[in-house]
Amino acid sequence: FRHGHSLHGEIVLYATQLEGISYEASVRDKKYEYPLESHAIHQVKEGVEKIFLAAGEDSVGRGISDLRNEISHVKKTRKLLTAISMTELARLSRYLQITILGYVLENIGIEKDLIASYQEHFMPQTP
C-alpha cells in the first residue's frame, strides 16, 4: 500500500539525490536529466518521459523540478500533482529509485550489463 505523503517524500528525496549525482559529475544545467541519461536503461527513461508527457510536460528535467517544487512549497500551484495519479507517482518513484541504485552499483564496480538487467527486472511494469 502506498500513501500520498510517503510518495511525495520519496520523490523529493530522489530528486535531491539526482541533483547530488549531477553535482558530483560537475553537471549543472541538466541536474535531473543527466542521471537518467547516464545511469538508467532506455525503458526507465522512456517510462519517466511518458509520465510527464501524459501530464502535459514535455521536459523531464523541468517536470521533475516542478513536481519537486509543488511538493516542497505549500503554496505552489499544484499543476503536476493534480495531473499525475498516485499510481503514476509510485511508478515515477520506482524509476527514480532504480536510476539512483544504478549509479550506486556502478560506483561500487558492478558491470553495466548486470545493472541493466537489475533495472529491467525491478522497473515498474506498465499496463
mmCIF file of N, CA and C in Angstrom:
data_model
loop_
_atom_site.group_PDB
_atom_site.id
_atom_site.type_symbol
_atom_site.label_atom_id
_atom_site.label_comp_id
_atom_site.label_asym_id
_atom_site.label_seq_id
_atom_site.Cartn_x
_atom_site.Cartn_y
_atom_site.Cartn_z
ATOM 1 N N PHE A 1 0.841 -1.170 0.000
ATOM 2 C CA PHE A 1 0.000 0.000 0.000
ATOM 3 C C PHE A 1 0.891 1.239 0.000
ATOM 4 N N ARG A 2 0.461 2.246 -0.727
ATOM 5 C CA ARG A 2 1.222 3.485 -0.809
ATOM 6 C C ARG A 2 0.360 4.620 -0.272
ATOM 7 N N HIS A 3 0.991 5.572 0.326
ATOM 8 C CA HIS A 3 0.333 6.741 0.861
ATOM 9 C C HIS A 3 0.895 7.967 0.149
ATOM 10 N N GLY A 4 0.055 8.927 -0.145
ATOM 11 C CA GLY A 4 0.483 10.116 -0.867
ATOM 12 C C GLY A 4 1.653 10.833 -0.232
ATOM 13 N N HIS A 5 1.609 10.965 1.086
ATOM 14 C CA HIS A 5 2.688 11.682 1.773
ATOM 15 C C HIS A 5 4.021 10.949 1.654
ATOM 16 N N SER A 6 4.001 9.638 1.754
ATOM 17 C CA SER A 6 5.257 8.893 1.634
ATOM 18 C C SER A 6 5.799 8.979 0.211
ATOM 19 N N LEU A 7 4.914 8.920 -0.782
ATOM 20 C CA LEU A 7 5.348 9.082 -2.174
ATOM 21 C C LEU A 7 5.944 10.464 -2.407
ATOM 22 N N HIS A 8 5.305 11.466 -1.862
ATOM 23 C CA HIS A 8 5.831 12.824 -2.006
ATOM 24 C C HIS A 8 7.219 12.926 -1.393
ATOM 25 N N GLY A 9 7.390 12.346 -0.226
ATOM 26 C CA GLY A 9 8.690 12.363 0.434
ATOM 27 C C GLY A 9 9.752 11.646 -0.383
ATOM 28 N N GLU A 10 9.390 10.499 -0.941
ATOM 29 C CA GLU A 10 10.334 9.750 -1.774
ATOM 30 C C GLU A 10 10.754 10.573 -2.982
ATOM 31 N N ILE A 11 9.801 11.195 -3.637
ATOM 32 C CA ILE A 11 10.105 11.954 -4.851
ATOM 33 C C ILE A 11 11.021 13.132 -4.544
ATOM 34 N N VAL A 12 10.767 13.842 -3.451
ATOM 35 C CA VAL A 12 11.646 14.953 -3.069
ATOM 36 C C VAL A 12 13.047 14.425 -2.762
ATOM 37 N N LEU A 13 13.119 13.327 -2.013
ATOM 38 C CA LEU A 13 14.410 12.729 -1.677
ATOM 39 C C LEU A 13 15.149 12.292 -2.941
ATOM 40 N N TYR A 14 14.470 11.590 -3.837
ATOM 41 C CA TYR A 14 15.120 11.103 -5.049
ATOM 42 C C TYR A 14 15.543 12.259 -5.955
ATOM 43 N N ALA A 15 14.730 13.300 -6.043
ATOM 44 C CA ALA A 15 15.116 14.471 -6.838
ATOM 45 C C ALA A 15 16.400 15.091 -6.277
ATOM 46 N N THR A 16 16.488 15.161 -4.970
ATOM 47 C CA THR A 16 17.693 15.696 -4.330
ATOM 48 C C THR A 16 18.898 14.798 -4.616
ATOM 49 N N GLN A 17 18.697 13.495 -4.593
ATOM 50 C CA GLN A 17 19.789 12.580 -4.897
ATOM 51 C C GLN A 17 20.221 12.686 -6.356
ATOM 52 N N LEU A 18 19.272 12.885 -7.264
ATOM 53 C CA LEU A 18 19.628 13.097 -8.669
ATOM 54 C C LEU A 18 20.491 14.350 -8.810
ATOM 55 N N GLU A 19 20.108 15.407 -8.096
ATOM 56 C CA GLU A 19 20.912 16.632 -8.107
ATOM 57 C C GLU A 19 22.322 16.345 -7.608
ATOM 58 N N GLY A 20 22.437 15.554 -6.554
ATOM 59 C CA GLY A 20 23.743 15.213 -5.999
ATOM 60 C C GLY A 20 24.612 14.446 -6.992
ATOM 61 N N ILE A 21 24.004 13.529 -7.726
ATOM 62 C CA ILE A 21 24.734 12.775 -8.748
ATOM 63 C C ILE A 21 25.269 13.734 -9.808
ATOM 64 N N SER A 22 24.437 14.656 -10.238
ATOM 65 C CA SER A 22 24.855 15.632 -11.246
ATOM 66 C C SER A 22 25.926 16.554 -10.704
ATOM 67 N N TYR A 23 25.751 16.992 -9.479
ATOM 68 C CA TYR A 23 26.726 17.879 -8.843
ATOM 69 C C TYR A 23 28.092 17.201 -8.779
ATOM 70 N N GLU A 24 28.102 15.930 -8.394
ATOM 71 C CA GLU A 24 29.351 15.179 -8.302
ATOM 72 C C GLU A 24 30.034 15.052 -9.665
ATOM 73 N N ALA A 25 29.247 15.022 -10.735
ATOM 74 C CA ALA A 25 29.781 14.921 -12.096
ATOM 75 C C ALA A 25 30.032 16.305 -12.711
ATOM 76 N N SER A 26 29.866 17.354 -11.911
ATOM 77 C CA SER A 26 30.036 18.745 -12.369
ATOM 78 C C SER A 26 29.058 19.126 -13.473
ATOM 79 N N VAL A 27 27.881 18.535 -13.448
ATOM 80 C CA VAL A 27 26.825 18.857 -14.403
ATOM 81 C C VAL A 27 25.827 19.761 -13.698
ATOM 82 N N ARG A 28 25.712 20.985 -14.169
ATOM 83 C CA ARG A 28 24.827 21.951 -13.505
ATOM 84 C C ARG A 28 23.550 22.243 -14.301
ATOM 85 N N ASP A 29 23.628 22.129 -15.625
ATOM 86 C CA ASP A 29 22.489 22.541 -16.451
ATOM 87 C C ASP A 29 21.444 21.449 -16.655
ATOM 88 N N LYS A 30 21.771 20.202 -16.427
ATOM 89 C CA LYS A 30 20.819 19.098 -16.592
ATOM 90 C C LYS A 30 20.817 18.230 -15.344
ATOM 91 N N LYS A 31 20.560 18.870 -14.210
ATOM 92 C CA LYS A 31 20.712 18.165 -12.939
ATOM 93 C C LYS A 31 19.762 16.995 -12.746
ATOM 94 N N TYR A 32 18.638 16.984 -13.448
ATOM 95 C CA TYR A 32 17.725 15.841 -13.344
ATOM 96 C C TYR A 32 17.858 14.905 -14.543
ATOM 97 N N GLU A 33 18.184 15.447 -15.693
ATOM 98 C CA GLU A 33 18.306 14.623 -16.891
ATOM 99 C C GLU A 33 19.582 13.794 -16.897
ATOM 100 N N TYR A 34 20.687 14.392 -16.443
ATOM 101 C CA TYR A 34 21.980 13.711 -16.513
ATOM 102 C C TYR A 34 21.961 12.323 -15.856
ATOM 103 N N PRO A 35 21.478 12.175 -14.632
ATOM 104 C CA PRO A 35 21.482 10.829 -14.031
ATOM 105 C C PRO A 35 20.652 9.823 -14.829
ATOM 106 N N LEU A 36 19.535 10.264 -15.377
ATOM 107 C CA LEU A 36 18.712 9.366 -16.186
ATOM 108 C C LEU A 36 19.448 8.980 -17.467
ATOM 109 N N GLU A 37 20.122 9.941 -18.089
ATOM 110 C CA GLU A 37 20.850 9.670 -19.329
ATOM 111 C C GLU A 37 22.040 8.746 -19.099
ATOM 112 N N SER A 38 22.680 8.851 -17.939
ATOM 113 C CA SER A 38 23.920 8.113 -17.728
ATOM 114 C C SER A 38 23.792 6.879 -16.825
ATOM 115 N N HIS A 39 22.688 6.756 -16.078
ATOM 116 C CA HIS A 39 22.597 5.653 -15.118
ATOM 117 C C HIS A 39 21.290 4.872 -15.187
ATOM 118 N N ALA A 40 20.486 5.120 -16.214
ATOM 119 C CA ALA A 40 19.213 4.393 -16.353
ATOM 120 C C ALA A 40 19.135 3.766 -17.743
ATOM 121 N N ILE A 41 18.500 2.621 -17.802
ATOM 122 C CA ILE A 41 18.286 1.985 -19.100
ATOM 123 C C ILE A 41 17.216 2.766 -19.871
ATOM 124 N N HIS A 42 17.181 2.529 -21.161
ATOM 125 C CA HIS A 42 16.259 3.251 -22.039
ATOM 126 C C HIS A 42 14.802 3.146 -21.572
ATOM 127 N N GLN A 43 14.385 1.966 -21.140
ATOM 128 C CA GLN A 43 12.995 1.765 -20.732
ATOM 129 C C GLN A 43 12.629 2.618 -19.517
ATOM 130 N N VAL A 44 13.585 2.840 -18.635
ATOM 131 C CA VAL A 44 13.341 3.693 -17.465
ATOM 132 C C VAL A 44 13.165 5.135 -17.924
ATOM 133 N N LYS A 45 14.067 5.607 -18.772
ATOM 134 C CA LYS A 45 13.958 6.982 -19.290
ATOM 135 C C LYS A 45 12.639 7.165 -20.024
ATOM 136 N N GLU A 46 12.279 6.183 -20.827
ATOM 137 C CA GLU A 46 11.028 6.240 -21.574
ATOM 138 C C GLU A 46 9.818 6.274 -20.636
ATOM 139 N N GLY A 47 9.860 5.491 -19.574
ATOM 140 C CA GLY A 47 8.765 5.472 -18.600
ATOM 141 C C GLY A 47 8.585 6.815 -17.920
ATOM 142 N N VAL A 48 9.694 7.448 -17.542
ATOM 143 C CA VAL A 48 9.637 8.771 -16.908
ATOM 144 C C VAL A 48 9.075 9.791 -17.898
ATOM 145 N N GLU A 49 9.541 9.751 -19.138
ATOM 146 C CA GLU A 49 9.050 10.671 -20.171
ATOM 147 C C GLU A 49 7.546 10.526 -20.371
ATOM 148 N N LYS A 50 7.063 9.285 -20.423
ATOM 149 C CA LYS A 50 5.632 9.041 -20.642
ATOM 150 C C LYS A 50 4.786 9.628 -19.518
ATOM 151 N N ILE A 51 5.255 9.494 -18.291
ATOM 152 C CA ILE A 51 4.504 10.042 -17.155
ATOM 153 C C ILE A 51 4.362 11.553 -17.290
ATOM 154 N N PHE A 52 5.454 12.220 -17.597
ATOM 155 C CA PHE A 52 5.396 13.676 -17.704
ATOM 156 C C PHE A 52 4.649 14.133 -18.959
ATOM 157 N N LEU A 53 4.813 13.425 -20.072
ATOM 158 C CA LEU A 53 4.071 13.786 -21.279
ATOM 159 C C LEU A 53 2.566 13.683 -21.056
ATOM 160 N N ALA A 54 2.140 12.627 -20.372
ATOM 161 C CA ALA A 54 0.714 12.449 -20.079
ATOM 162 C C ALA A 54 0.181 13.565 -19.186
ATOM 163 N N ALA A 55 1.078 14.177 -18.402
ATOM 164 C CA ALA A 55 0.684 15.280 -17.514
ATOM 165 C C ALA A 55 0.846 16.640 -18.186
ATOM 166 N N GLY A 56 1.245 16.631 -19.464
ATOM 167 C CA GLY A 56 1.365 17.879 -20.202
ATOM 168 C C GLY A 56 2.724 18.544 -20.119
ATOM 169 N N GLU A 57 3.726 17.818 -19.655
ATOM 170 C CA GLU A 57 5.081 18.365 -19.530
ATOM 171 C C GLU A 57 6.011 17.628 -20.479
ATOM 172 N N ASP A 58 6.617 18.354 -21.428
ATOM 173 C CA ASP A 58 7.461 17.698 -22.420
ATOM 174 C C ASP A 58 8.944 17.646 -22.045
ATOM 175 N N SER A 59 9.317 18.230 -20.921
ATOM 176 C CA SER A 59 10.703 18.201 -20.464
ATOM 177 C C SER A 59 10.795 17.423 -19.147
ATOM 178 N N VAL A 60 11.552 16.336 -19.154
ATOM 179 C CA VAL A 60 11.709 15.532 -17.936
ATOM 180 C C VAL A 60 12.360 16.359 -16.833
ATOM 181 N N GLY A 61 13.397 17.098 -17.182
ATOM 182 C CA GLY A 61 14.089 17.903 -16.177
ATOM 183 C C GLY A 61 13.183 18.931 -15.533
ATOM 184 N N ARG A 62 12.438 19.651 -16.350
ATOM 185 C CA ARG A 62 11.502 20.642 -15.829
ATOM 186 C C ARG A 62 10.385 19.957 -15.051
ATOM 187 N N GLY A 63 9.953 18.786 -15.539
ATOM 188 C CA GLY A 63 8.897 18.045 -14.855
ATOM 189 C C GLY A 63 9.312 17.628 -13.454
ATOM 190 N N ILE A 64 10.503 17.047 -13.326
ATOM 191 C CA ILE A 64 10.978 16.633 -12.005
ATOM 192 C C ILE A 64 11.143 17.853 -11.103
ATOM 193 N N SER A 65 11.712 18.911 -11.654
ATOM 194 C CA SER A 65 11.912 20.140 -10.874
ATOM 195 C C SER A 65 10.583 20.720 -10.404
ATOM 196 N N ASP A 66 9.635 20.832 -11.313
ATOM 197 C CA ASP A 66 8.332 21.405 -10.956
ATOM 198 C C ASP A 66 7.586 20.525 -9.955
ATOM 199 N N LEU A 67 7.654 19.208 -10.155
ATOM 200 C CA LEU A 67 6.978 18.291 -9.230
ATOM 201 C C LEU A 67 7.592 18.402 -7.840
ATOM 202 N N ARG A 68 8.911 18.417 -7.785
ATOM 203 C CA ARG A 68 9.606 18.589 -6.508
ATOM 204 C C ARG A 68 9.188 19.884 -5.824
ATOM 205 N N ASN A 69 9.110 20.964 -6.604
ATOM 206 C CA ASN A 69 8.723 22.270 -6.053
ATOM 207 C C ASN A 69 7.264 22.280 -5.586
ATOM 208 N N GLU A 70 6.387 21.635 -6.341
ATOM 209 C CA GLU A 70 4.981 21.573 -5.941
ATOM 210 C C GLU A 70 4.827 20.831 -4.616
ATOM 211 N N ILE A 71 5.628 19.811 -4.416
ATOM 212 C CA ILE A 71 5.563 19.046 -3.169
ATOM 213 C C ILE A 71 6.182 19.840 -2.027
ATOM 214 N N SER A 72 7.321 20.459 -2.287
ATOM 215 C CA SER A 72 8.097 21.120 -1.225
ATOM 216 C C SER A 72 7.532 22.463 -0.779
ATOM 217 N N HIS A 73 6.862 23.161 -1.674
ATOM 218 C CA HIS A 73 6.379 24.504 -1.363
ATOM 219 C C HIS A 73 4.858 24.480 -1.248
ATOM 220 N N VAL A 74 4.387 24.680 -0.054
ATOM 221 C CA VAL A 74 2.974 24.520 0.274
ATOM 222 C C VAL A 74 2.055 25.371 -0.593
ATOM 223 N N LYS A 75 2.433 26.593 -0.875
ATOM 224 C CA LYS A 75 1.543 27.493 -1.608
ATOM 225 C C LYS A 75 1.727 27.429 -3.123
ATOM 226 N N LYS A 76 2.608 26.552 -3.601
ATOM 227 C CA LYS A 76 2.854 26.403 -5.036
ATOM 228 C C LYS A 76 1.617 25.805 -5.709
ATOM 229 N N THR A 77 1.271 26.319 -6.876
ATOM 230 C CA THR A 77 0.156 25.778 -7.644
ATOM 231 C C THR A 77 0.413 24.307 -7.964
ATOM 232 N N ARG A 78 -0.600 23.467 -7.794
ATOM 233 C CA ARG A 78 -0.477 22.019 -7.950
ATOM 234 C C ARG A 78 -0.857 21.559 -9.357
ATOM 235 N N LYS A 79 -0.089 21.926 -10.351
ATOM 236 C CA LYS A 79 -0.386 21.547 -11.729
ATOM 237 C C LYS A 79 -0.072 20.071 -11.974
ATOM 238 N N LEU A 80 1.160 19.664 -11.716
ATOM 239 C CA LEU A 80 1.548 18.272 -11.968
ATOM 240 C C LEU A 80 0.957 17.311 -10.946
ATOM 241 N N LEU A 81 0.893 17.735 -9.712
ATOM 242 C CA LEU A 81 0.338 16.851 -8.677
ATOM 243 C C LEU A 81 -1.123 16.510 -8.938
ATOM 244 N N THR A 82 -1.847 17.396 -9.591
ATOM 245 C CA THR A 82 -3.239 17.079 -9.916
ATOM 246 C C THR A 82 -3.339 16.290 -11.221
ATOM 247 N N ALA A 83 -2.304 16.359 -12.056
ATOM 248 C CA ALA A 83 -2.342 15.679 -13.353
ATOM 249 C C ALA A 83 -1.760 14.264 -13.308
ATOM 250 N N ILE A 84 -0.954 13.969 -12.286
ATOM 251 C CA ILE A 84 -0.312 12.656 -12.189
ATOM 252 C C ILE A 84 -1.002 11.854 -11.081
ATOM 253 N N SER A 85 -1.486 10.683 -11.440
ATOM 254 C CA SER A 85 -2.196 9.835 -10.473
ATOM 255 C C SER A 85 -1.230 9.256 -9.438
ATOM 256 N N MET A 86 -1.793 8.738 -8.368
ATOM 257 C CA MET A 86 -0.984 8.076 -7.337
ATOM 258 C C MET A 86 -0.224 6.886 -7.929
ATOM 259 N N THR A 87 -0.873 6.150 -8.802
ATOM 260 C CA THR A 87 -0.224 5.004 -9.445
ATOM 261 C C THR A 87 0.989 5.464 -10.245
ATOM 262 N N GLU A 88 0.823 6.546 -10.981
ATOM 263 C CA GLU A 88 1.933 7.073 -11.785
ATOM 264 C C GLU A 88 3.021 7.671 -10.901
ATOM 265 N N LEU A 89 2.646 8.288 -9.779
ATOM 266 C CA LEU A 89 3.660 8.783 -8.837
ATOM 267 C C LEU A 89 4.470 7.615 -8.270
ATOM 268 N N ALA A 90 3.799 6.501 -7.993
ATOM 269 C CA ALA A 90 4.512 5.315 -7.491
ATOM 270 C C ALA A 90 5.465 4.784 -8.550
ATOM 271 N N ARG A 91 5.028 4.778 -9.811
ATOM 272 C CA ARG A 91 5.916 4.349 -10.902
ATOM 273 C C ARG A 91 7.113 5.292 -11.019
ATOM 274 N N LEU A 92 6.831 6.584 -10.982
ATOM 275 C CA LEU A 92 7.899 7.571 -11.080
ATOM 276 C C LEU A 92 8.906 7.388 -9.947
ATOM 277 N N SER A 93 8.414 7.181 -8.746
ATOM 278 C CA SER A 93 9.287 6.972 -7.603
ATOM 279 C C SER A 93 10.199 5.771 -7.836
ATOM 280 N N ARG A 94 9.655 4.676 -8.335
ATOM 281 C CA ARG A 94 10.463 3.478 -8.591
ATOM 282 C C ARG A 94 11.481 3.738 -9.706
ATOM 283 N N TYR A 95 11.067 4.446 -10.766
ATOM 284 C CA TYR A 95 12.010 4.766 -11.839
ATOM 285 C C TYR A 95 13.194 5.574 -11.299
ATOM 286 N N LEU A 96 12.905 6.565 -10.476
ATOM 287 C CA LEU A 96 13.977 7.391 -9.918
ATOM 288 C C LEU A 96 14.857 6.563 -8.978
ATOM 289 N N GLN A 97 14.222 5.716 -8.181
ATOM 290 C CA GLN A 97 14.959 4.880 -7.242
ATOM 291 C C GLN A 97 15.940 3.960 -7.972
ATOM 292 N N ILE A 98 15.502 3.286 -9.009
ATOM 293 C CA ILE A 98 16.413 2.348 -9.688
ATOM 294 C C ILE A 98 17.466 3.083 -10.509
ATOM 295 N N THR A 99 17.193 4.318 -10.885
ATOM 296 C CA THR A 99 18.241 5.125 -11.522
ATOM 297 C C THR A 99 19.344 5.422 -10.515
ATOM 298 N N ILE A 100 18.952 5.840 -9.334
ATOM 299 C CA ILE A 100 19.928 6.138 -8.271
ATOM 300 C C ILE A 100 20.687 4.868 -7.890
ATOM 301 N N LEU A 101 19.988 3.755 -7.786
ATOM 302 C CA LEU A 101 20.657 2.493 -7.483
ATOM 303 C C LEU A 101 21.624 2.098 -8.594
ATOM 304 N N GLY A 102 21.281 2.407 -9.840
ATOM 305 C CA GLY A 102 22.197 2.166 -10.954
ATOM 306 C C GLY A 102 23.500 2.930 -10.773
ATOM 307 N N TYR A 103 23.377 4.155 -10.338
ATOM 308 C CA TYR A 103 24.555 4.986 -10.054
ATOM 309 C C TYR A 103 25.388 4.362 -8.926
ATOM 310 N N VAL A 104 24.743 3.962 -7.854
ATOM 311 C CA VAL A 104 25.449 3.368 -6.707
ATOM 312 C C VAL A 104 26.143 2.075 -7.131
ATOM 313 N N LEU A 105 25.429 1.217 -7.829
ATOM 314 C CA LEU A 105 26.012 -0.053 -8.263
ATOM 315 C C LEU A 105 27.211 0.153 -9.181
ATOM 316 N N GLU A 106 27.103 1.122 -10.069
ATOM 317 C CA GLU A 106 28.225 1.429 -10.953
ATOM 318 C C GLU A 106 29.442 1.899 -10.146
ATOM 319 N N ASN A 107 29.189 2.698 -9.135
ATOM 320 C CA ASN A 107 30.285 3.221 -8.315
ATOM 321 C C ASN A 107 30.966 2.171 -7.450
ATOM 322 N N ILE A 108 30.300 1.066 -7.199
ATOM 323 C CA ILE A 108 30.972 0.005 -6.441
ATOM 324 C C ILE A 108 31.526 -1.075 -7.365
ATOM 325 N N GLY A 109 31.494 -0.805 -8.659
ATOM 326 C CA GLY A 109 32.167 -1.676 -9.608
ATOM 327 C C GLY A 109 31.332 -2.753 -10.261
ATOM 328 N N ILE A 110 30.029 -2.681 -10.158
ATOM 329 C CA ILE A 110 29.166 -3.676 -10.804
ATOM 330 C C ILE A 110 29.135 -3.383 -12.306
ATOM 331 N N GLU A 111 29.201 -4.425 -13.101
ATOM 332 C CA GLU A 111 29.213 -4.275 -14.562
ATOM 333 C C GLU A 111 27.889 -3.698 -15.065
ATOM 334 N N LYS A 112 28.010 -2.871 -16.113
ATOM 335 C CA LYS A 112 26.832 -2.184 -16.654
ATOM 336 C C LYS A 112 25.743 -3.148 -17.127
ATOM 337 N N ASP A 113 26.121 -4.290 -17.706
ATOM 338 C CA ASP A 113 25.100 -5.224 -18.178
ATOM 339 C C ASP A 113 24.312 -5.841 -17.018
ATOM 340 N N LEU A 114 24.971 -6.038 -15.890
ATOM 341 C CA LEU A 114 24.261 -6.539 -14.703
ATOM 342 C C LEU A 114 23.340 -5.464 -14.121
ATOM 343 N N ILE A 115 23.807 -4.224 -14.152
ATOM 344 C CA ILE A 115 22.970 -3.115 -13.679
ATOM 345 C C ILE A 115 21.737 -2.992 -14.564
ATOM 346 N N ALA A 116 21.933 -3.109 -15.873
ATOM 347 C CA ALA A 116 20.806 -3.031 -16.810
ATOM 348 C C ALA A 116 19.800 -4.151 -16.554
ATOM 349 N N SER A 117 20.298 -5.351 -16.308
ATOM 350 C CA SER A 117 19.402 -6.479 -16.003
ATOM 351 C C SER A 117 18.622 -6.216 -14.716
ATOM 352 N N TYR A 118 19.312 -5.689 -13.711
ATOM 353 C CA TYR A 118 18.674 -5.352 -12.438
ATOM 354 C C TYR A 118 17.559 -4.324 -12.664
ATOM 355 N N GLN A 119 17.879 -3.261 -13.395
ATOM 356 C CA GLN A 119 16.880 -2.216 -13.622
ATOM 357 C C GLN A 119 15.697 -2.750 -14.418
ATOM 358 N N GLU A 120 15.978 -3.562 -15.414
ATOM 359 C CA GLU A 120 14.894 -4.116 -16.218
ATOM 360 C C GLU A 120 13.985 -5.010 -15.373
ATOM 361 N N HIS A 121 14.586 -5.780 -14.484
ATOM 362 C CA HIS A 121 13.811 -6.693 -13.635
ATOM 363 C C HIS A 121 12.931 -5.929 -12.635
ATOM 364 N N PHE A 122 13.476 -4.839 -12.064
ATOM 365 C CA PHE A 122 12.764 -4.154 -10.990
ATOM 366 C C PHE A 122 12.012 -2.896 -11.417
ATOM 367 N N MET A 123 12.082 -2.544 -12.697
ATOM 368 C CA MET A 123 11.331 -1.351 -13.117
ATOM 369 C C MET A 123 9.833 -1.663 -13.097
ATOM 370 N N PRO A 124 9.037 -0.630 -12.915
ATOM 371 C CA PRO A 124 7.578 -0.859 -12.868
ATOM 372 C C PRO A 124 7.062 -1.372 -14.214
ATOM 373 N N GLN A 125 6.160 -2.278 -14.143
ATOM 374 C CA GLN A 125 5.526 -2.795 -15.354
ATOM 375 C C GLN A 125 4.327 -1.928 -15.681
ATOM 376 N N THR A 126 4.296 -1.445 -16.903
ATOM 377 C CA THR A 126 3.170 -0.588 -17.304
ATOM 378 C C THR A 126 2.094 -1.438 -17.953
ATOM 379 N N PRO A 127 0.863 -1.032 -17.744
ATOM 380 C CA PRO A 127 -0.251 -1.810 -18.301
ATOM 381 C C PRO A 127 -0.295 -1.758 -19.819
#
